[in-house]
Tab-separated table of C-alpha atoms in Angstrom:
chain	number	residue	atom	x	y	z
A	1	MET	CA	42.887	112.599	92.294
A	2	ASN	CA	45.218	109.437	93.332
A	3	MET	CA	43.589	107.458	96.157
A	4	ASP	CA	44.198	104.215	95.054
A	5	ASP	CA	48.166	104.200	94.767
A	6	GLY	CA	49.894	102.185	97.424
A	7	LEU	CA	48.027	104.001	100.352
A	8	VAL	CA	47.771	102.404	103.779
A	9	ARG	CA	43.876	101.926	104.167
A	10	VAL	CA	41.651	99.878	106.156
A	11	LEU	CA	38.343	101.169	105.192
A	12	ASP	CA	36.978	101.290	101.468
A	13	ALA	CA	35.302	104.323	100.140
A	14	ASP	CA	31.924	103.251	101.488
A	15	GLY	CA	33.257	102.668	105.032
A	16	HIS	CA	33.603	98.808	104.817
A	17	ARG	CA	36.515	96.884	106.260
A	18	ILE	CA	38.910	95.909	103.142
A	19	ASP	CA	39.407	92.210	103.283
A	20	GLY	CA	42.582	91.061	104.732
A	21	ARG	CA	42.997	94.623	106.545
A	22	GLU	CA	43.273	94.645	110.257
A	23	VAL	CA	41.181	97.020	112.412
A	24	PRO	CA	43.452	98.797	114.997
A	25	SER	CA	43.243	97.325	118.561
A	26	LEU	CA	40.879	100.232	120.063
A	27	SER	CA	38.241	99.544	122.471
A	28	ASP	CA	34.478	100.168	121.467
A	29	ASP	CA	34.578	103.294	123.526
A	30	ALA	CA	37.599	104.643	121.879
A	31	LEU	CA	36.314	103.803	118.350
A	32	VAL	CA	32.993	105.701	119.141
A	33	GLY	CA	34.783	108.509	120.838
A	34	MET	CA	36.898	108.969	117.686
A	35	TYR	CA	33.712	109.199	115.729
A	36	ARG	CA	32.399	111.830	118.426
A	37	ASP	CA	35.429	113.906	117.958
A	38	MET	CA	35.413	113.900	114.153
A	39	VAL	CA	31.666	115.141	114.411
A	40	CYS	CA	32.627	117.665	116.870
A	41	SER	CA	35.419	118.950	114.939
A	42	ARG	CA	33.251	119.424	111.834
A	43	HIS	CA	30.644	121.045	113.670
A	44	PHE	CA	33.081	123.446	115.338
A	45	ASP	CA	34.459	124.206	111.917
A	46	GLU	CA	30.972	125.009	110.397
A	47	ARG	CA	30.347	127.526	113.507
A	48	ALA	CA	33.806	129.003	113.110
A	49	VAL	CA	33.483	129.769	109.549
A	50	SER	CA	30.034	131.217	110.191
A	51	LEU	CA	31.309	133.613	113.276
A	52	GLN	CA	34.039	134.702	110.770
A	53	ARG	CA	31.690	135.791	108.215
A	54	GLN	CA	29.635	137.639	110.973
A	55	GLY	CA	32.928	139.372	111.862
A	56	ARG	CA	33.086	137.869	115.489
A	57	ILE	CA	36.357	135.990	114.768
A	58	GLY	CA	39.327	136.589	112.739
A	59	THR	CA	40.454	134.965	109.482
A	60	TYR	CA	39.995	131.161	110.016
A	61	ALA	CA	41.477	128.148	108.245
A	62	PRO	CA	38.514	125.394	107.686
A	63	LEU	CA	39.357	121.716	108.303
A	64	ALA	CA	36.246	120.110	106.706
A	65	GLY	CA	37.414	116.782	104.907
A	66	GLN	CA	40.574	116.534	107.095
A	67	GLU	CA	39.054	115.287	110.363
A	68	GLY	CA	40.291	111.601	109.719
A	69	SER	CA	43.901	112.393	109.743
A	70	GLN	CA	43.870	115.050	112.573
A	71	VAL	CA	41.505	112.992	114.969
A	72	GLY	CA	42.909	109.597	114.136
A	73	SER	CA	46.649	110.632	114.334
A	74	THR	CA	45.871	112.256	118.014
A	75	TYR	CA	44.282	109.135	119.237
A	76	ALA	CA	47.669	107.255	118.673
A	77	LEU	CA	49.536	109.558	121.116
A	78	ALA	CA	49.841	109.447	124.842
A	79	GLU	CA	48.664	112.523	126.883
A	80	ASP	CA	52.280	113.724	127.297
A	81	ASP	CA	53.190	113.435	123.665
A	82	TRP	CA	53.529	116.974	122.252
A	83	ILE	CA	51.567	118.087	119.203
A	84	LEU	CA	53.056	120.873	117.071
A	85	TYR	CA	50.496	122.129	114.289
A	86	GLN	CA	50.297	124.476	111.517
A	87	TYR	CA	46.811	126.231	111.838
A	88	ARG	CA	44.201	123.988	110.450
A	89	GLU	CA	44.525	120.993	112.792
A	90	HIS	CA	41.629	121.902	115.333
A	91	GLY	CA	40.684	118.326	115.239
A	92	ALA	CA	43.732	117.668	117.566
A	93	ILE	CA	42.499	120.404	119.912
A	94	VAL	CA	39.077	118.776	120.195
A	95	VAL	CA	40.828	115.429	120.997
A	96	ARG	CA	42.786	116.842	123.782
A	97	ASP	CA	39.712	118.478	124.974
A	98	ALA	CA	40.961	122.028	125.085
A	99	LEU	CA	38.415	123.817	122.850
A	100	GLU	CA	37.355	126.297	125.311
A	101	GLU	CA	40.918	127.196	126.135
A	102	TYR	CA	41.640	127.675	122.397
A	103	LEU	CA	39.069	129.757	121.236
A	104	PRO	CA	40.393	133.027	122.689
A	105	TYR	CA	43.212	133.210	120.174
A	106	TRP	CA	40.474	133.302	117.420
A	107	VAL	CA	39.286	136.549	118.673
A	108	GLY	CA	42.694	138.129	119.106
A	109	TYR	CA	43.648	137.040	122.570
A	110	GLU	CA	47.216	135.216	123.057
A	111	GLU	CA	45.943	133.464	126.223
A	112	GLY	CA	44.572	130.886	123.830
A	113	ASN	CA	47.990	129.830	122.598
A	114	GLY	CA	49.324	129.938	126.030
A	115	ASP	CA	46.371	127.880	127.747
A	116	ILE	CA	46.505	124.900	125.121
A	117	ALA	CA	50.115	124.178	126.417
A	118	ASP	CA	48.714	122.472	129.202
A	119	ALA	CA	47.341	120.150	126.787
A	120	HIS	CA	50.817	119.343	125.471
A	121	VAL	CA	49.833	121.479	122.188
A	122	PHE	CA	52.617	123.809	120.992
A	123	PRO	CA	51.275	127.319	120.269
A	124	LEU	CA	49.661	127.727	116.771
A	125	ASN	CA	51.988	128.562	114.040
A	126	ILE	CA	51.194	130.850	111.001
A	127	THR	CA	54.184	131.110	109.191
A	128	ILE	CA	54.537	128.287	106.704
A	129	ALA	CA	56.926	125.486	108.260
A	130	ASP	CA	58.701	127.729	110.611
A	131	HIS	CA	57.496	125.354	113.581
A	132	ILE	CA	59.137	122.169	112.092
A	133	PRO	CA	62.902	123.082	113.500
A	134	HIS	CA	61.264	123.919	116.760
A	135	ALA	CA	59.631	120.410	116.580
A	136	VAL	CA	62.932	118.779	116.006
A	137	GLY	CA	64.469	120.827	118.957
A	138	MET	CA	61.988	119.971	121.215
A	139	ALA	CA	62.159	116.340	120.235
A	140	TRP	CA	66.031	116.368	120.795
A	141	ALA	CA	65.978	118.149	123.777
A	142	SER	CA	63.597	115.324	125.233
A	143	LYS	CA	65.844	112.771	123.995
A	144	LEU	CA	68.785	114.300	125.770
A	145	LYS	CA	67.010	114.416	128.905
A	146	GLY	CA	66.166	110.566	128.689
A	147	GLU	CA	62.271	110.948	128.392
A	148	SER	CA	60.163	108.715	126.318
A	149	LYS	CA	58.003	111.110	124.451
A	150	ALA	CA	56.892	111.731	120.806
A	151	PHE	CA	56.648	114.839	119.055
A	152	VAL	CA	54.149	115.148	116.240
A	153	CYS	CA	54.632	117.815	113.928
A	154	HIS	CA	51.701	118.732	111.406
A	155	PHE	CA	52.087	120.831	108.225
A	156	GLY	CA	50.386	120.880	104.745
A	157	ASP	CA	51.986	119.910	101.555
A	158	GLY	CA	53.146	123.436	100.676
A	159	ALA	CA	55.463	123.382	103.803
A	160	THR	CA	57.692	120.892	101.979
A	161	SER	CA	58.974	123.475	99.569
A	162	GLU	CA	60.280	125.561	102.491
A	163	GLY	CA	63.922	125.703	103.873
A	164	ASP	CA	62.844	124.737	107.160
A	165	PHE	CA	61.208	121.460	106.210
A	166	HIS	CA	64.511	120.335	104.693
A	167	GLU	CA	66.683	121.518	107.532
A	168	GLY	CA	64.363	120.177	110.147
A	169	LEU	CA	63.963	116.842	108.675
A	170	ASN	CA	67.769	116.463	107.916
A	171	PHE	CA	68.581	117.369	111.589
A	172	ALA	CA	66.002	114.843	112.706
A	173	GLY	CA	67.538	112.034	110.521
A	174	VAL	CA	71.093	112.695	111.749
A	175	PHE	CA	70.357	113.115	115.357
A	176	ASP	CA	67.786	110.340	115.415
A	177	THR	CA	64.975	112.699	117.183
A	178	PRO	CA	61.795	111.223	118.448
A	179	SER	CA	59.778	113.059	115.799
A	180	VAL	CA	56.690	112.203	113.693
A	181	PHE	CA	56.409	114.476	110.765
A	182	LEU	CA	52.536	114.465	109.628
A	183	CYS	CA	52.286	116.026	106.298
A	184	HIS	CA	48.646	116.615	105.307
A	185	ASN	CA	48.359	116.562	101.348
A	186	ASN	CA	45.053	118.028	100.904
A	187	GLN	CA	46.006	118.737	97.223
A	188	TRP	CA	46.178	122.503	97.366
A	189	ALA	CA	48.695	124.807	99.041
A	190	ILE	CA	46.361	127.691	98.752
A	191	SER	CA	45.955	127.584	94.987
A	192	VAL	CA	48.809	125.691	93.898
A	193	PRO	CA	48.241	121.985	93.137
A	194	THR	CA	50.406	119.075	94.201
A	195	GLU	CA	51.852	118.695	90.748
A	196	GLN	CA	53.149	122.183	90.783
A	197	GLN	CA	54.658	121.827	94.437
A	198	THR	CA	56.985	118.907	93.774
A	199	ALA	CA	58.465	116.792	90.930
A	200	SER	CA	58.669	113.894	93.519
A	201	ALA	CA	56.062	111.144	92.767
A	202	THR	CA	55.103	111.511	96.545
A	203	PHE	CA	55.774	113.676	99.326
A	204	ALA	CA	56.536	110.559	101.763
A	205	GLN	CA	59.547	109.495	99.391
A	206	LYS	CA	61.397	112.852	100.447
A	207	ALA	CA	62.109	110.939	103.844
A	208	GLU	CA	64.585	108.874	101.921
A	209	ALA	CA	66.957	111.648	101.452
A	210	TYR	CA	67.055	112.193	105.182
A	211	GLY	CA	67.611	108.497	106.074
A	212	PHE	CA	64.536	107.379	107.661
A	213	GLU	CA	61.074	105.927	106.734
A	214	GLY	CA	58.326	107.735	104.735
A	215	VAL	CA	54.673	106.287	104.749
A	216	ARG	CA	51.713	107.257	102.523
A	217	VAL	CA	48.147	106.894	104.282
A	218	ASP	CA	44.638	107.536	103.148
A	219	GLY	CA	44.209	110.552	105.382
A	220	MET	CA	40.478	110.274	105.044
A	221	ASP	CA	40.460	107.014	106.834
A	222	PRO	CA	40.868	107.585	110.583
A	223	LEU	CA	41.546	103.968	111.398
A	224	ALA	CA	44.573	103.759	108.908
A	225	THR	CA	45.859	106.968	110.076
A	226	TYR	CA	45.679	105.993	113.661
A	227	GLN	CA	47.668	102.744	112.998
A	228	VAL	CA	50.194	104.476	110.746
A	229	THR	CA	50.733	107.108	113.460
A	230	LYS	CA	50.865	104.580	116.340
A	231	ASP	CA	53.380	102.584	114.452
A	232	ALA	CA	55.443	105.848	113.817
A	233	VAL	CA	55.189	107.002	117.544
A	234	GLU	CA	56.539	103.617	118.663
A	235	ARG	CA	59.597	104.004	116.250
A	236	ALA	CA	60.074	107.446	117.750
A	237	ARG	CA	60.064	106.457	121.618
A	238	ASN	CA	63.305	106.907	123.229
A	239	ASP	CA	63.124	103.459	124.889
A	240	GLU	CA	66.073	101.884	126.545
A	241	ASP	CA	66.859	99.109	124.062
A	242	ASP	CA	65.948	101.084	120.791
A	243	THR	CA	67.249	104.392	119.166
A	244	PRO	CA	64.434	106.450	118.243
A	245	ARG	CA	63.900	106.900	114.657
A	246	PRO	CA	61.703	109.678	113.216
A	247	THR	CA	58.973	108.930	110.394
A	248	LEU	CA	57.382	111.204	107.647
A	249	VAL	CA	53.808	110.391	107.191
A	250	GLU	CA	51.896	111.730	104.079
A	251	ALA	CA	48.274	111.669	104.764
A	252	VAL	CA	46.430	111.855	101.436
A	253	GLN	CA	43.155	113.910	101.715
A	254	TYR	CA	41.274	116.850	100.448
A	255	ARG	CA	39.969	120.080	102.247
A	256	TYR	CA	36.400	120.747	101.131
A	257	GLY	CA	36.507	124.304	101.880
A	258	ALA	CA	38.704	127.581	101.363
A	259	HIS	CA	42.237	127.616	102.296
A	260	THR	CA	41.192	129.979	104.830
A	261	THR	CA	38.246	132.288	105.102
A	262	ALA	CA	40.169	135.160	103.024
A	263	ASP	CA	40.319	132.643	100.005
A	264	ASP	CA	37.909	131.955	97.213
A	265	PRO	CA	38.623	128.334	96.064
A	266	ARG	CA	36.459	128.814	93.058
A	267	ALA	CA	39.070	130.739	91.260
A	268	TYR	CA	41.295	127.710	91.052
A	269	ARG	CA	39.109	124.466	91.195
A	270	GLU	CA	35.922	122.840	90.083
A	271	ASP	CA	33.111	121.667	92.030
A	272	GLU	CA	33.204	118.318	90.407
A	273	GLU	CA	36.554	117.738	92.038
A	274	ILE	CA	35.284	118.435	95.428
A	275	ASP	CA	32.216	116.136	94.652
A	276	GLU	CA	34.784	113.250	93.732
A	277	TRP	CA	36.649	113.455	97.002
A	278	ARG	CA	33.603	113.676	99.067
A	279	ARG	CA	33.012	109.956	98.163
A	280	TRP	CA	35.801	109.230	100.623
A	281	ASP	CA	34.335	111.463	103.476
A	282	PRO	CA	36.014	110.357	106.657
A	283	ILE	CA	33.036	110.768	108.945
A	284	ARG	CA	30.634	108.973	106.868
A	285	ARG	CA	33.063	105.954	106.403
A	286	LEU	CA	33.730	105.629	110.004
A	287	GLU	CA	30.135	105.986	110.860
A	288	THR	CA	29.170	103.066	108.372
A	289	PHE	CA	31.944	100.727	109.827
A	290	LEU	CA	30.591	101.376	113.613
A	291	ARG	CA	27.225	100.813	112.320
A	292	GLU	CA	28.168	97.532	110.571
A	293	THR	CA	29.958	96.331	113.628
A	294	GLY	CA	26.986	97.195	116.164
A	295	ARG	CA	28.863	99.940	117.715
A	296	LEU	CA	26.557	102.788	116.638
A	297	ASP	CA	22.883	103.017	115.934
A	298	ASP	CA	20.338	105.948	115.196
A	299	GLU	CA	19.821	106.504	118.918
A	300	ARG	CA	23.375	106.768	119.662
A	301	VAL	CA	24.371	109.098	116.778
A	302	ASP	CA	21.390	111.383	117.758
A	303	ALA	CA	22.864	111.453	121.338
A	304	ILE	CA	26.343	112.420	120.003
A	305	GLU	CA	24.935	115.338	117.597
A	306	THR	CA	23.099	116.764	120.459
A	307	GLU	CA	26.021	116.419	123.006
A	308	VAL	CA	28.393	117.909	120.383
A	309	HIS	CA	26.267	120.895	119.565
A	310	ASP	CA	25.793	121.773	123.175
A	311	HIS	CA	29.537	121.519	123.836
A	312	VAL	CA	30.459	123.724	120.935
A	313	ALA	CA	27.819	126.320	122.084
A	314	ASP	CA	28.858	126.515	125.605
A	315	ALA	CA	32.610	126.653	124.338
A	316	LEU	CA	31.853	129.467	121.819
A	317	ALA	CA	29.676	131.507	124.466
A	318	THR	CA	32.903	131.926	126.731
A	319	ILE	CA	34.318	134.144	123.944
A	320	GLU	CA	31.602	136.738	124.538
A	321	GLU	CA	32.648	137.063	128.007
A	322	LEU	CA	36.228	138.029	127.180
A	323	GLU	CA	37.513	141.589	127.872
A	324	ALA	CA	40.291	143.254	125.916
A	325	ASP	CA	43.233	144.859	127.739
A	326	PRO	CA	45.066	147.102	125.112
A	327	ASP	CA	48.355	146.954	127.088
A	328	ASP	CA	48.446	143.188	126.136
A	329	MET	CA	49.411	144.452	122.452
A	330	PHE	CA	52.804	145.473	124.050
A	331	GLU	CA	53.517	142.132	125.939
A	332	TYR	CA	54.891	138.659	125.107
A	333	THR	CA	57.263	139.917	122.303
A	334	TYR	CA	60.448	140.772	124.731
A	335	ALA	CA	61.406	139.485	127.940
A	336	GLU	CA	61.913	143.071	128.994
A	337	THR	CA	59.847	145.736	127.075
A	338	PRO	CA	62.016	148.098	125.360
A	339	ARG	CA	61.710	151.804	125.658
A	340	HIS	CA	60.147	152.475	122.241
A	341	LEU	CA	57.346	150.054	122.992
A	342	ARG	CA	57.006	151.402	126.708
A	343	GLU	CA	56.759	154.940	125.074
A	344	GLN	CA	53.946	153.717	122.710
A	345	ARG	CA	52.095	152.046	125.490
A	346	ASP	CA	52.299	154.991	127.870
A	347	GLU	CA	50.949	157.355	125.025
A	348	LEU	CA	47.903	154.896	124.446
A	349	ARG	CA	47.284	154.864	128.120
A	350	ARG	CA	47.271	158.784	127.871
A	351	LEU	CA	44.903	158.810	124.850
A	352	ARG	CA	42.630	156.225	126.495
A	353	GLU	CA	42.233	158.399	129.876
A	354	LYS	CA	41.772	161.450	127.921
A	355	HIS	CA	39.213	160.232	125.452
A	356	GLY	CA	37.871	156.801	126.845
A	357	ASP	CA	37.843	153.624	125.411
A	358	GLU	CA	34.766	154.137	123.487
A	359	ALA	CA	36.511	156.572	121.181
A	360	PHE	CA	38.595	153.520	119.817
A	361	LEU	CA	35.764	151.499	119.054
A	362	ARG	CA	34.184	150.844	115.704
A	363	GLU	CA	30.741	149.273	115.433
């Protein structure tokens, strides 16, 4: 664990402001809202893991421990800035208030991916690092159109070992795209530790090879992550007087749970390691700061928890109302459905008509 090596940080491990460190210029409502969204993200995470264990949603990637970087970074964006994420950054969805629209994806409906585009969130990516070139392409297109938008691309430390990472960042550096690359270094790429992922001292320093700035931040400090992302977004803006410049942000943090619900982290790490990192818990640290500065008290914490539980419950209830259309399996891959897929679709329709949909269901 290396949480004291040159990281940008505002709050210490106990949530107290570090002497000489400036608190970002955020309103009281925004600071409390950041806390609320982190609490909501973790509660949703707990419910989602439980639902997966019950067989009610598919394989899920838990976020617990990473709320600070996800929520803090999203608060630094304008509403029309784009977010491209890997598969764990559910906190960004919570901030963009698209949880209900997002949920259908996790029970097998692609509409969930389509609907979050209305909140300027690019469809979820499962293949490691494949979305990075898309993020750069979108940013370049936006620049060529004369827009002033930033494109924040989330990925894990394991993605830095993929060719798409190097190609995307190299292109961004050469063509000055308005990109912010946010690497969530949560210490484990599934079961591969950081020291086996790269021989570089840090992930942030990889930016030097591409000709732009790399910054390391305490990803479990939402205030620090907010400020670092805000600075990066300002560099990325395609303003009249400034050439946009990309930034690589390495958010150092830890995932408390499994890589996904198909993973067993007990096979490759010890409980003592998890306990050590919990000392830096992002929700507890921000709550301490807000209480010390008079922005939060027991009554407001209770009210937030009640509101969050009701909000998540209402959102989750909507997935029970979804009805599957088997024809959807043959949609969305081609602009014009090819003959072999049309034949398969028609055959399935005949079988459904002959035997009934109940014959294809399993309890």
